[in-house]
Amino acid sequence: MEKRIILLPGDGIGKEILEAAVKVLHVVEEKFNHRFVYETHAIGGNAIDRFGVPLTDETVNACKNADAVLLGAVGGPKWDNVPADIRPEKGLLKIRKELGLFANLRPIKAFASLLHASPLKEHIIKDSDILIVRELTSGIYFGKPSERRENGKVVVDTLYYERYEIERIVDKAFQFARMRKKKLTSVDKANVLESSRVWREIVNEKSSLYPDVEVEHLLVDAASMKLITNPSQFDVLVTENMFGDILSDEASVLTGSLGMLPSASIRSDQFGLYEPIHGSAPDIAGKGMANPIGMILSAALMLRFSFVMEEEASAIEAAVNETLSDGYHTADLQIENGTKLSTNEITEVITEKLQSTITGKKFSNV
Amino acid sequence: MEKRIILLPGDGIGKEILEAAVKVLHVVEEKFNHRFVYETHAIGGNAIDRFGVPLTDETVNACKNADAVLLGAVGGPKWDNVPADIRPEKGLLKIRKELGLFANLRPIKAFASLLHASPLKEHIIKDSDILIVRELTSGIYFGKPSERRENGKVVVDTLYYERYEIERIVDKAFQFARMRKKKLTSVDKANVLESSRVWREIVNEKSSLYPDVEVEHLLVDAASMKLITNPSQFDVLVTENMFGDILSDEASVLTGSLGMLPSASIRSDQFGLYEPIHGSAPDIAGKGMANPIGMILSAALMLRFSFVMEEEASAIEAAVNETLSDGYHTADLQIENGTKLSTNEITEVITEKLQSTITGKKFSNV
Ligand SMILES: [Mg+2]
Ligand SMILES: [Mg+2]
């Protein structure tokens, strides 16, 4: 299969980790007989340096004509003093908006060899494997009016949703639940908010289209507790923008490996933008120390969600897991009796594992 | 000092735990030379049984004429089928509203002898001592419009605040910070919400009135992470209603002793309503098994916040701590090599500890 991928390295360690991910994808191409065509464009601080804006129309158009986008990270102290409307982060917000990416996906999975780094007791976090599906382009972060009134005596923000915006994200979540353990937890505040009552109704309506998926409703305050006391009870968790912002960040620290978590921003067709949730880490940029795993796992998500290459995605994840289990790690992690490697070295180990995992199995399309 | 206290036992275990708290208060009266006058009224399910509504005007008026209110818990399966507008919980919402209690306080403190029950690793939760101050009577849970539009195609909720509502809760939080470690963390989403920008401005304005208090601003998503990764960095955390709902529930599970956490709902004068955060536990009601500690610690909060009896409040807290350290516990807890006691027995131990703590110290007013 041929796929066109836009690479947006961005700033700081973005370039190094994206190169690592491409090396891993080369093995997938070879072994599974795919062809990935890459095109690199600027975003963030380096786009400001070159073009005066964090995102050019050219980059946007290139993304629109591609099958998927891989993004490193943006920002850094170098651009602390640029005007607010052209800050590096604005490039990120703009590209999500221009591409209509309404669903943010955050898989949270504990790595067995890193449980010691979790703030939770190991028996609690151990078997957790959660996919958080967050609505990303509507709700109170975008609703109007959002203003001061009566000379500043009053202030309002508006939580605004259109029915179709809820329907499409709920549909996505049901589809993911179907690809996983077939359990969907919908989080709302239906005992208080009208928008949450509509949300819950839509989940219940859609539920009849996915009779094989078990549905549970949970209030957002209860969800914030259960993520801590019983994270392994979740499979897919779907929620609106603001609740998703809070809960996905809460969930991201549970495993203790925040620096290695991937994410995806997608829409109703198969197009998506994939990026690690960590930042651009300008302090270690160019030193060969960066941990490329969040980026590599983001590439795996791209294979799974945009290219429907589940076998390929799983093979990458297995190679990463095995690498960590063998005690290989980068400078940001600690594994007892482990081996500390550079960005290139750990990428090498992962690609080797991937080679042998794939060769060791019988894949229909090899 | 003479104080009039309204007792609202409510349903389930409410009566037992409130009796326990009153026994503890009797020791305080005696030893510190105070006089507490009690009056008991109905609320919740038992009020429905007797008067057809979960809260009568008579109860409201009695509360209005008192110095403070102690509440047990409301609700139970017996009232599952009463009409929505007279459910037991409505009694609770109504009394908070009638009394103008705009600030909800939740102290979260880990008990050394119960750290094993925390979902967090012990070294992370160990020194935590947080006071969450949540705005309780405004924000998106009360804002209008909250409605469907265009035949259900659109739905909106409104996050509405008046300046004075933010000012008074922020003032309260600064005052509490002053009574504690002088650090205030204000939580908002000022990078997105206009109401949060006003909130942050008001915190910064008020800050000049409390130069001895260190102020930190934290975005709500970052706060949801830090509560887990570094809970001991917080002292007083103040936030608006919905963020407070989510974060205070998240924080309540961190110590592993949710069943023992007290709470207060107060206003600008010294009046307040005090209740444990746990429910009415109808399954164990009347069996002498209930854990009265959440209620007893709520009574201690009443002494601290409504009666400005810090020494008395601390003495109760010390007695509870010592009781747990000695391994005494109720059926809901487990302490290795500990002694399981009934509601009455553990209350007895706590009152004895309180007696001897007080007698052992020199208090100015004994
Ligand atoms: Mg966030
Ligand atoms: Mg709550």
XYZ file of C-alpha atoms and ligand atoms in Angstrom:
734
model
C 0.000 0.000 0.000
C 1.315 3.474 -0.820
C 0.732 6.287 1.658
C 1.769 9.939 1.637
C 2.976 11.190 4.999
C 3.764 14.798 5.897
C 6.571 15.186 8.428
C 6.415 18.274 10.647
C 9.497 18.033 12.891
C 8.836 21.392 14.559
C 11.307 22.599 17.192
C 13.728 21.292 19.818
C 13.978 17.502 19.844
C 11.235 17.252 17.194
C 13.683 16.539 14.369
C 15.605 13.765 16.173
C 12.567 11.866 17.351
C 10.840 12.144 13.989
C 13.930 10.731 12.272
C 13.800 7.832 14.713
C 10.139 7.162 13.888
C 10.872 7.206 10.161
C 13.618 4.595 10.637
C 11.096 2.352 12.346
C 8.565 2.949 9.570
C 11.227 1.944 7.000
C 11.320 -1.529 8.537
C 7.529 -1.716 8.332
C 7.629 -0.676 4.661
C 10.176 -3.294 3.801
C 8.730 -6.184 5.721
C 5.061 -5.597 4.974
C 5.601 -4.462 1.456
C 4.243 -0.906 1.809
C 5.543 2.333 0.359
C 5.508 5.475 2.476
C 6.297 8.732 0.665
C 7.490 11.539 2.920
C 7.467 15.298 2.567
C 8.893 17.558 5.276
C 7.410 20.963 6.148
C 7.926 23.665 8.752
C 5.716 24.354 11.767
C 6.151 26.269 15.014
C 9.233 28.289 15.914
C 11.286 27.286 12.875
C 8.405 28.350 10.606
C 8.380 31.714 12.402
C 12.125 32.022 11.772
C 11.791 31.195 8.082
C 8.377 32.605 7.113
C 7.301 34.909 9.938
C 4.327 32.731 10.885
C 4.097 29.420 12.775
C 2.136 27.748 9.978
C 2.133 28.578 6.259
C -0.661 27.907 3.779
C 1.793 25.741 1.888
C 2.173 23.426 4.892
C -1.591 23.312 5.399
C -2.161 22.424 1.737
C 0.510 19.741 1.808
C -1.228 18.161 4.822
C -4.608 18.361 3.108
C -3.228 16.358 0.179
C -1.577 13.688 2.322
C -2.847 10.533 4.051
C -1.481 11.429 7.485
C 0.781 13.840 9.368
C 3.523 13.062 11.877
C 4.420 15.966 14.144
C 7.407 16.208 16.520
C 6.908 19.108 18.924
C 6.773 22.900 18.795
C 7.957 25.817 20.896
C 10.903 26.886 22.999
C 12.273 29.885 24.915
C 13.666 31.341 21.675
C 10.119 32.382 20.718
C 8.961 33.535 24.164
C 8.720 37.121 23.007
C 6.963 36.795 19.661
C 3.461 38.366 19.485
C 0.683 36.174 20.995
C -1.069 35.545 17.677
C 1.987 34.000 16.003
C 3.352 31.956 18.924
C 4.620 28.461 17.962
C 1.641 26.778 19.710
C -0.739 28.707 17.467
C 0.627 26.671 14.562
C -0.563 23.522 16.304
C -4.033 24.896 17.092
C -4.383 26.212 13.546
C -3.406 22.997 11.811
C -5.858 20.941 13.904
C -8.565 23.431 13.013
C -7.706 23.717 9.304
C -7.721 19.949 9.000
C -10.991 19.529 10.950
C -9.486 17.123 13.494
C -12.311 16.860 16.024
C -11.268 13.753 17.933
C -8.229 13.594 20.164
C -7.073 10.115 21.115
C -4.829 9.349 24.051
C -3.972 5.723 24.706
C -2.709 5.227 28.257
C -0.984 1.935 28.848
C 1.419 0.984 31.583
C 4.778 -0.546 30.580
C 5.571 -3.466 32.868
C 9.234 -2.427 33.203
C 8.326 1.135 34.214
C 5.686 0.518 36.885
C 8.159 1.632 39.541
C 7.963 5.149 38.050
C 4.178 5.372 38.464
C 2.821 7.502 41.338
C 0.251 4.740 41.837
C 0.887 1.502 43.649
C 1.894 -1.098 41.100
C -1.044 -3.460 41.741
C -3.417 -0.608 40.917
C -1.864 0.615 37.657
C -0.589 -2.774 36.435
C -3.209 -3.886 33.909
C -4.420 -0.468 32.798
C -5.032 0.042 29.099
C -7.258 3.049 28.453
C -8.089 4.905 25.261
C -9.351 8.416 25.996
C -11.408 9.930 23.176
C -11.815 13.685 23.651
C -13.910 16.055 21.542
C -11.406 18.675 20.422
C -13.036 21.423 18.374
C -16.172 22.529 20.234
C -17.578 22.950 23.746
C -16.760 25.719 26.201
C -13.257 26.363 24.785
C -14.837 27.636 21.558
C -18.432 28.668 22.493
C -19.657 32.249 22.144
C -20.487 34.494 23.961
C -17.277 34.464 25.985
C -17.189 37.994 27.365
C -17.389 40.521 30.179
C -20.630 42.393 30.680
C -21.935 45.357 32.673
C -18.550 47.053 32.913
C -16.853 43.882 34.088
C -19.388 43.144 36.816
C -20.348 39.893 35.081
C -18.425 37.372 32.986
C -19.758 34.477 30.909
C -18.376 31.610 28.883
C -20.600 29.353 26.808
C -20.551 25.600 26.588
C -21.953 25.130 23.082
C -22.449 21.893 21.169
C -24.241 21.028 17.991
C -25.829 17.603 17.890
C -23.713 16.394 14.953
C -20.527 17.307 16.829
C -21.517 14.983 19.642
C -22.785 12.282 17.307
C -19.577 12.025 15.293
C -17.267 11.779 18.309
C -19.529 9.233 20.007
C -19.565 7.178 16.793
C -15.773 7.234 16.685
C -15.606 6.092 20.299
C -17.960 3.178 19.707
C -15.853 2.136 16.713
C -12.692 2.150 18.804
C -14.386 0.196 21.579
C -15.262 -2.401 18.951
C -11.581 -2.674 17.973
C -10.676 -3.176 21.646
C -12.380 -4.722 24.676
C -15.863 -3.558 23.666
C -16.467 -1.403 26.701
C -17.318 2.286 26.420
C -17.412 4.663 29.383
C -19.114 7.945 28.535
C -18.283 10.758 30.942
C -20.608 13.712 31.499
C -22.290 15.793 34.204
C -25.845 14.865 33.259
C -27.180 15.531 36.755
C -26.496 19.235 36.233
C -25.695 20.260 32.645
C -28.183 20.300 29.769
C -25.367 19.666 27.283
C -24.466 16.550 29.251
C -28.062 15.335 29.125
C -27.995 15.673 25.330
C -24.608 13.940 25.290
C -25.990 11.027 27.330
C -29.074 10.730 25.112
C -26.911 10.551 22.004
C -24.693 7.869 23.563
C -27.799 5.853 24.411
C -29.241 6.300 20.894
C -25.969 5.314 19.209
C -25.658 2.371 21.543
C -28.339 0.486 19.596
C -26.061 0.600 16.525
C -23.276 -1.070 18.495
C -25.073 -3.754 20.507
C -21.805 -5.621 21.025
C -20.324 -2.701 22.988
C -21.118 -2.426 26.694
C -21.906 1.175 27.672
C -21.404 2.786 31.072
C -22.192 6.405 32.033
C -20.023 8.064 34.621
C -20.199 11.563 36.094
C -17.012 13.543 35.552
C -16.266 13.885 39.272
C -16.659 10.138 39.774
C -14.469 9.512 36.709
C -11.691 11.640 38.186
C -11.749 9.335 41.231
C -11.988 6.017 39.372
C -9.046 6.841 37.124
C -6.966 6.767 40.300
C -8.606 4.035 42.351
C -9.378 1.599 39.548
C -7.795 2.600 36.228
C -7.867 -0.941 34.887
C -11.683 -0.917 34.817
C -11.630 1.397 31.765
C -11.387 0.452 28.113
C -12.517 3.388 25.933
C -13.493 6.620 27.716
C -15.288 9.258 25.626
C -16.047 12.783 26.757
C -16.484 16.401 25.701
C -13.639 18.870 25.240
C -13.087 20.378 28.706
C -13.742 17.199 30.696
C -11.420 15.437 28.247
C -8.722 18.050 28.766
C -8.760 17.505 32.525
C -9.204 13.723 32.535
C -6.689 12.970 29.774
C -4.031 14.990 31.548
C -4.919 13.330 34.847
C -4.662 9.906 33.177
C -1.375 10.764 31.482
C 0.541 10.812 34.764
C -0.837 7.520 36.060
C 1.620 5.230 34.323
C 4.704 7.250 35.219
C 5.793 7.321 31.588
C 4.219 10.579 30.406
C 7.248 11.217 28.220
C 6.403 8.128 26.162
C 2.709 8.609 25.493
C 1.528 9.021 21.899
C -1.565 10.855 20.700
C -3.690 11.222 17.609
C -6.034 13.906 16.319
C -8.414 12.534 13.745
C -11.675 13.159 11.906
C -14.381 11.009 10.325
C -12.352 9.780 7.330
C -9.065 8.028 7.976
C -6.872 11.126 7.943
C -5.053 11.989 11.154
C -2.233 13.935 12.799
C 0.000 12.025 15.204
C 2.314 13.425 17.861
C 3.802 12.534 21.239
C 2.195 14.397 24.151
C 5.546 15.641 25.476
C 7.056 19.002 24.546
C 10.017 20.085 22.444
C 12.575 19.863 25.296
C 14.890 22.557 23.866
C 17.386 21.979 26.703
C 18.387 18.577 25.349
C 17.804 19.225 21.630
C 20.580 18.014 19.344
C 22.356 16.113 22.114
C 21.202 12.678 21.024
C 19.545 12.122 24.416
C 15.874 12.470 23.502
C 13.501 9.572 24.101
C 11.947 8.776 20.687
C 9.388 6.278 22.034
C 6.417 8.685 22.261
C 7.023 9.590 18.609
C 7.538 5.970 17.513
C 4.310 4.941 19.257
C 2.559 7.877 17.557
C 3.700 6.431 14.226
C 2.207 3.100 15.316
C -1.096 4.854 16.006
C -0.944 6.312 12.501
C -0.627 2.823 11.073
C -3.543 1.608 13.173
C -6.007 4.489 12.794
C -5.188 6.126 9.431
C -3.875 3.173 7.438
C -5.804 0.317 9.142
C -2.544 -1.610 9.515
C -3.247 -3.214 12.880
C -0.645 -5.946 12.516
C 2.058 -3.425 11.679
C 1.062 -1.139 14.556
C 1.076 -4.015 17.030
C 4.469 -5.161 15.804
C 5.971 -1.739 16.582
C 4.352 -1.691 20.017
C 5.647 -5.170 20.743
C 9.168 -4.135 19.726
C 9.036 -1.099 22.047
C 7.737 -3.220 24.896
C 10.449 -5.811 24.421
C 13.131 -3.119 24.290
C 12.005 -1.744 27.656
C 11.590 -5.226 29.135
C 15.188 -5.951 28.195
C 16.175 -2.931 30.265
C 17.088 -0.552 27.429
C 16.131 3.051 28.133
C 17.024 6.679 27.438
C 18.371 9.219 29.948
C 14.913 10.391 31.061
C 14.063 6.945 32.487
C 15.504 4.675 35.116
C 15.367 0.905 34.942
C 17.183 -1.120 37.577
C 20.156 -2.967 36.063
C 19.146 -1.449 32.727
C 21.257 -0.023 29.906
C 21.145 3.674 29.122
C 21.177 4.396 25.387
C 21.208 7.413 23.079
C 18.296 8.306 20.771
C 19.978 6.529 17.862
C 20.988 3.495 19.883
C 17.531 2.820 21.306
C 16.017 3.338 17.854
C 18.472 0.738 16.570
C 17.389 -1.745 19.256
C 13.713 -1.137 18.472
C 14.198 -1.607 14.711
C 16.147 -4.820 15.312
C 13.426 -6.165 17.590
C 10.871 -5.185 14.979
C 12.824 -6.994 12.253
C 13.032 -10.192 14.239
C 9.467 -10.050 15.593
C 8.151 -9.740 12.083
C 10.453 -12.350 10.585
C 9.644 -14.760 13.392
C 5.931 -14.647 12.681
C 4.006 -15.665 9.612
C 2.350 -12.565 8.209
C -0.024 -13.026 5.297
C 1.374 -10.109 3.351
C 5.110 -10.708 3.760
C -18.512 30.632 75.066
C -22.088 29.597 74.309
C -22.961 28.352 70.846
C -26.200 27.085 69.349
C -25.741 24.070 67.095
C -28.420 22.497 64.916
C -28.086 18.737 64.526
C -29.419 17.268 61.271
C -28.800 13.514 61.575
C -30.512 12.723 58.263
C -30.713 9.077 57.172
C -28.842 5.775 57.490
C -25.819 6.002 59.731
C -26.337 9.759 60.152
C -27.814 9.424 63.630
C -25.065 7.170 65.032
C -22.173 9.218 63.777
C -23.732 12.483 64.885
C -24.218 11.072 68.399
C -20.535 10.156 68.378
C -19.545 13.694 67.379
C -21.698 15.182 70.141
C -19.980 12.960 72.717
C -16.643 14.334 71.572
C -17.987 17.892 71.712
C -19.140 17.276 75.300
C -15.530 16.742 76.310
C -14.576 19.982 74.592
C -17.367 21.843 76.430
C -16.282 20.531 79.768
C -12.579 20.970 79.406
C -12.576 24.323 77.653
C -15.469 25.742 79.561
C -17.840 26.229 76.625
C -21.565 25.610 76.388
C -23.014 24.072 73.246
C -26.804 24.058 73.000
C -28.217 21.494 70.583
C -31.475 21.277 68.693
C -32.232 18.314 66.425
C -34.210 18.657 63.163
C -35.184 16.463 60.244
C -33.634 16.493 56.774
C -33.612 14.085 53.829
C -35.562 10.832 53.728
C -36.809 10.975 57.305
C -38.167 14.481 56.648
C -39.964 13.112 53.593
C -41.453 10.345 55.753
C -42.617 12.773 58.409
C -43.435 15.952 56.477
C -43.605 15.000 52.805
C -40.601 17.150 51.886
C -36.844 16.672 52.428
C -36.490 20.049 54.143
C -39.107 22.032 56.049
C -39.185 25.796 56.582
C -39.004 25.094 60.293
C -35.626 23.362 59.864
C -34.353 26.179 57.651
C -35.410 28.787 60.213
C -33.836 26.886 63.056
C -30.542 26.799 61.101
C -30.784 30.510 60.366
C -30.993 31.246 64.069
C -28.097 29.010 65.059
C -24.315 29.447 65.068
C -23.577 26.305 63.070
C -25.098 23.115 61.664
C -23.818 19.558 61.917
C -25.227 17.211 59.296
C -24.910 13.419 59.185
C -25.895 12.125 55.737
C -29.030 11.874 53.615
C -30.616 9.372 51.256
C -31.099 5.656 50.827
C -32.865 3.110 48.610
C -36.092 3.606 50.563
C -36.581 6.934 48.767
C -35.437 5.819 45.318
C -38.899 6.248 43.904
C -39.964 9.586 45.316
C -40.505 12.371 42.737
C -37.267 14.072 41.560
C -38.075 17.442 43.148
C -38.432 16.045 46.668
C -35.553 13.548 46.654
C -33.505 13.454 49.905
C -30.490 15.102 48.188
C -32.672 18.094 47.316
C -32.860 18.828 51.033
C -29.099 19.199 51.069
C -28.963 21.443 47.992
C -31.804 23.550 49.343
C -30.325 24.109 52.762
C -26.953 25.181 51.313
C -28.788 27.614 49.073
C -31.171 28.951 51.746
C -28.249 29.583 54.051
C -26.101 31.220 51.332
C -23.180 28.830 51.841
C -20.966 29.758 48.893
C -17.674 28.197 49.958
C -17.107 24.466 50.193
C -14.044 23.392 52.137
C -12.423 20.010 51.866
C -9.318 19.362 53.925
C -7.367 16.381 52.588
C -4.786 15.015 54.955
C -3.154 11.620 54.960
C -3.239 9.605 58.223
C 0.146 8.010 58.797
C -1.404 4.711 59.883
C -3.586 4.469 56.773
C -1.042 5.205 54.050
C -1.171 1.552 52.989
C -4.769 2.140 51.870
C -3.831 4.992 49.517
C -3.753 4.216 45.774
C -0.607 6.364 45.664
C 2.837 5.207 46.663
C 3.408 6.112 50.297
C 6.365 8.424 49.683
C 4.175 10.517 47.353
C 1.101 10.941 49.565
C 2.937 10.969 52.909
C 3.160 14.667 53.814
C 0.069 15.888 51.986
C -2.133 18.401 53.755
C -4.395 20.238 51.321
C -7.376 22.498 51.883
C -9.560 22.714 48.782
C -11.779 25.810 48.661
C -14.508 25.440 46.032
C -17.036 28.063 44.966
C -20.356 26.335 45.509
C -23.278 28.504 44.442
C -22.470 29.891 41.005
C -20.637 29.027 37.767
C -21.819 26.659 35.058
C -23.948 24.518 37.423
C -26.277 27.476 37.959
C -25.782 29.757 34.910
C -28.579 30.561 32.488
C -29.283 29.948 29.627
C -28.960 26.184 30.011
C -31.159 24.935 27.188
C -31.706 23.223 23.857
C -32.202 25.387 20.782
C -33.290 24.985 17.162
C -35.355 21.863 17.819
C -32.580 20.193 19.733
C -29.932 20.816 17.076
C -27.946 22.947 19.517
C -27.437 22.855 23.273
C -25.825 25.444 25.545
C -24.856 25.793 29.175
C -23.559 29.040 30.619
C -20.610 29.562 32.898
C -21.707 32.747 34.688
C -19.941 34.588 37.484
C -20.447 37.942 39.071
C -17.324 39.704 40.262
C -18.376 39.751 43.912
C -18.911 35.987 43.851
C -15.309 35.482 42.836
C -14.007 38.156 45.195
C -15.629 36.692 48.298
C -14.410 33.128 47.708
C -10.900 34.323 46.875
C -10.881 36.403 50.066
C -11.903 33.343 52.082
C -9.123 31.292 50.489
C -6.480 33.915 51.288
C -7.697 33.997 54.889
C -7.383 30.215 55.187
C -3.928 30.278 53.622
C -2.963 32.765 56.318
C -4.153 30.316 59.001
C -2.044 27.581 57.410
C 1.218 27.450 55.453
C 0.582 30.743 53.622
C 0.561 29.288 50.139
C -2.394 29.713 47.808
C -2.782 27.850 44.517
C -5.484 29.339 42.333
C -6.746 26.976 39.642
C -8.317 28.230 36.409
C -8.209 27.838 32.628
C -7.080 31.392 31.919
C -5.463 30.441 28.608
C -8.937 29.731 27.193
C -11.849 30.990 29.341
C -12.772 34.637 29.866
C -14.239 33.798 33.289
C -10.866 32.326 34.244
C -9.067 35.470 33.136
C -11.336 37.515 35.420
C -10.752 34.953 38.189
C -6.976 35.293 37.785
C -7.142 39.102 37.778
C -9.142 39.104 40.995
C -6.681 36.718 42.659
C -3.834 39.016 41.639
C -5.689 42.107 42.894
C -6.542 40.500 46.240
C -3.001 39.266 46.553
C -1.820 42.774 47.473
C -4.060 42.624 50.558
C -2.346 39.429 51.689
C 1.335 40.093 50.966
C 2.332 37.341 53.393
C 0.613 34.686 51.258
C 2.512 33.217 48.307
C 0.259 32.888 45.249
C 0.598 30.386 42.416
C -1.667 30.079 39.357
C -2.211 26.645 37.880
C -4.267 25.565 34.870
C -6.933 23.030 35.766
C -5.453 20.276 33.582
C -2.027 20.766 35.155
C -3.643 20.764 38.612
C -5.280 17.401 37.913
C -1.793 16.004 37.236
C 0.017 17.644 40.155
C -2.549 16.399 42.670
C -1.324 12.911 41.755
C 2.370 13.431 41.118
C 3.095 15.915 43.892
C 0.154 16.375 46.295
C 2.366 17.597 49.116
C 3.238 20.768 47.166
C -0.258 22.158 47.837
C -1.459 24.103 50.841
C -4.718 25.930 50.001
C -6.203 25.353 46.527
C -9.015 27.679 45.444
C -11.129 27.268 42.342
C -14.526 27.798 40.755
C -17.467 25.443 41.162
C -17.032 22.861 38.381
C -13.234 22.657 38.544
C -13.635 22.326 42.305
C -16.157 19.534 41.906
C -13.738 17.504 39.786
C -10.532 18.300 41.674
C -11.956 17.884 45.176
C -13.323 14.474 44.288
C -10.039 13.535 42.649
C -8.164 14.666 45.765
C -10.543 12.822 48.094
C -9.335 9.400 46.947
C -5.628 10.184 47.241
C -5.267 9.407 50.932
C -7.185 6.145 50.822
C -9.395 7.298 53.680
C -12.298 8.872 51.790
C -14.701 7.553 54.414
C -13.054 9.746 57.024
C -12.894 13.096 55.271
C -14.820 16.048 56.726
C -16.205 19.029 54.855
C -17.597 22.476 55.523
C -19.896 24.795 53.616
C -19.541 28.348 54.814
C -20.236 31.989 53.966
C -18.648 35.363 54.783
C -19.701 35.502 58.434
C -18.716 32.650 60.727
C -21.794 30.506 60.150
C -21.264 27.108 58.522
C -22.660 23.655 57.845
C -20.387 20.696 58.547
C -20.710 17.152 57.240
C -18.579 14.143 56.352
C -18.187 13.614 52.599
C -19.319 9.975 52.789
C -22.920 8.877 52.267
C -25.619 7.486 54.560
C -24.545 3.821 54.165
C -28.044 2.424 54.771
C -26.729 -1.158 54.560
C -24.876 -0.818 57.884
C -27.211 1.675 59.588
C -28.096 0.818 63.187
C -25.519 -1.973 63.396
C -22.990 -0.007 65.443
C -20.376 -0.500 62.702
C -20.248 2.979 61.197
C -17.013 4.940 61.210
C -17.748 8.227 63.039
C -14.389 9.846 62.259
C -15.524 11.864 59.214
C -18.313 13.316 61.366
C -16.053 13.925 64.358
C -13.514 15.715 62.163
C -16.378 17.772 60.691
C -17.219 18.866 64.235
C -13.574 19.865 64.646
C -13.850 21.987 61.486
C -16.915 23.651 62.998
C -14.878 24.604 66.051
C -12.083 25.952 63.853
C -14.056 27.849 61.225
C -17.335 28.874 62.888
C -16.283 29.266 66.509
C -12.596 30.214 66.023
C -11.606 27.552 68.561
C -8.363 26.437 66.930
C -6.943 24.839 70.047
C -10.098 22.781 70.575
C -10.225 21.719 66.921
C -6.584 20.660 66.948
C -7.109 18.703 70.154
C -9.865 16.626 68.504
C -7.713 16.030 65.429
C -4.801 14.976 67.596
C -7.037 12.533 69.495
C -8.268 10.984 66.226
C -4.729 10.706 64.912
C -3.519 9.051 68.080
C -6.430 6.612 68.035
C -5.525 5.488 64.528
C -1.813 5.408 65.314
C -2.572 3.075 68.205
C -4.206 0.739 65.671
C -7.838 1.304 66.635
C -10.176 1.285 63.653
C -13.725 0.510 62.538
C -14.835 -2.296 60.190
C -14.370 -0.223 57.020
C -10.611 0.076 57.595
C -7.723 -2.304 57.948
C -4.694 -1.662 60.096
C -2.093 -4.395 60.491
C -2.081 -5.756 64.049
C -4.835 -3.260 64.803
C -7.979 -3.566 66.901
C -11.396 -3.449 65.271
C -13.936 -1.467 67.272
C -17.627 -0.548 67.071
C -18.857 3.012 66.551
C -19.320 3.481 70.295
C -16.035 1.865 71.222
C -13.907 3.980 68.898
C -15.767 7.103 70.041
C -14.907 6.112 73.595
C -11.215 5.793 72.715
C -11.244 9.163 70.967
C -12.924 10.928 73.903
C -10.452 9.359 76.349
C -7.511 10.478 74.228
C -9.064 13.926 74.031
C -9.488 14.056 77.804
C -5.886 13.149 78.442
C -4.447 15.298 75.638
C -6.215 18.299 77.037
C -5.408 17.559 80.657
C -1.765 16.951 79.784
C -1.388 20.386 78.197
C -1.727 23.829 79.683
C -4.592 25.570 77.962
C -5.164 29.187 78.843
C -8.903 28.804 79.249
C -9.050 25.575 81.300
Mg -4.473 19.784 28.650
Mg -18.654 15.866 43.231
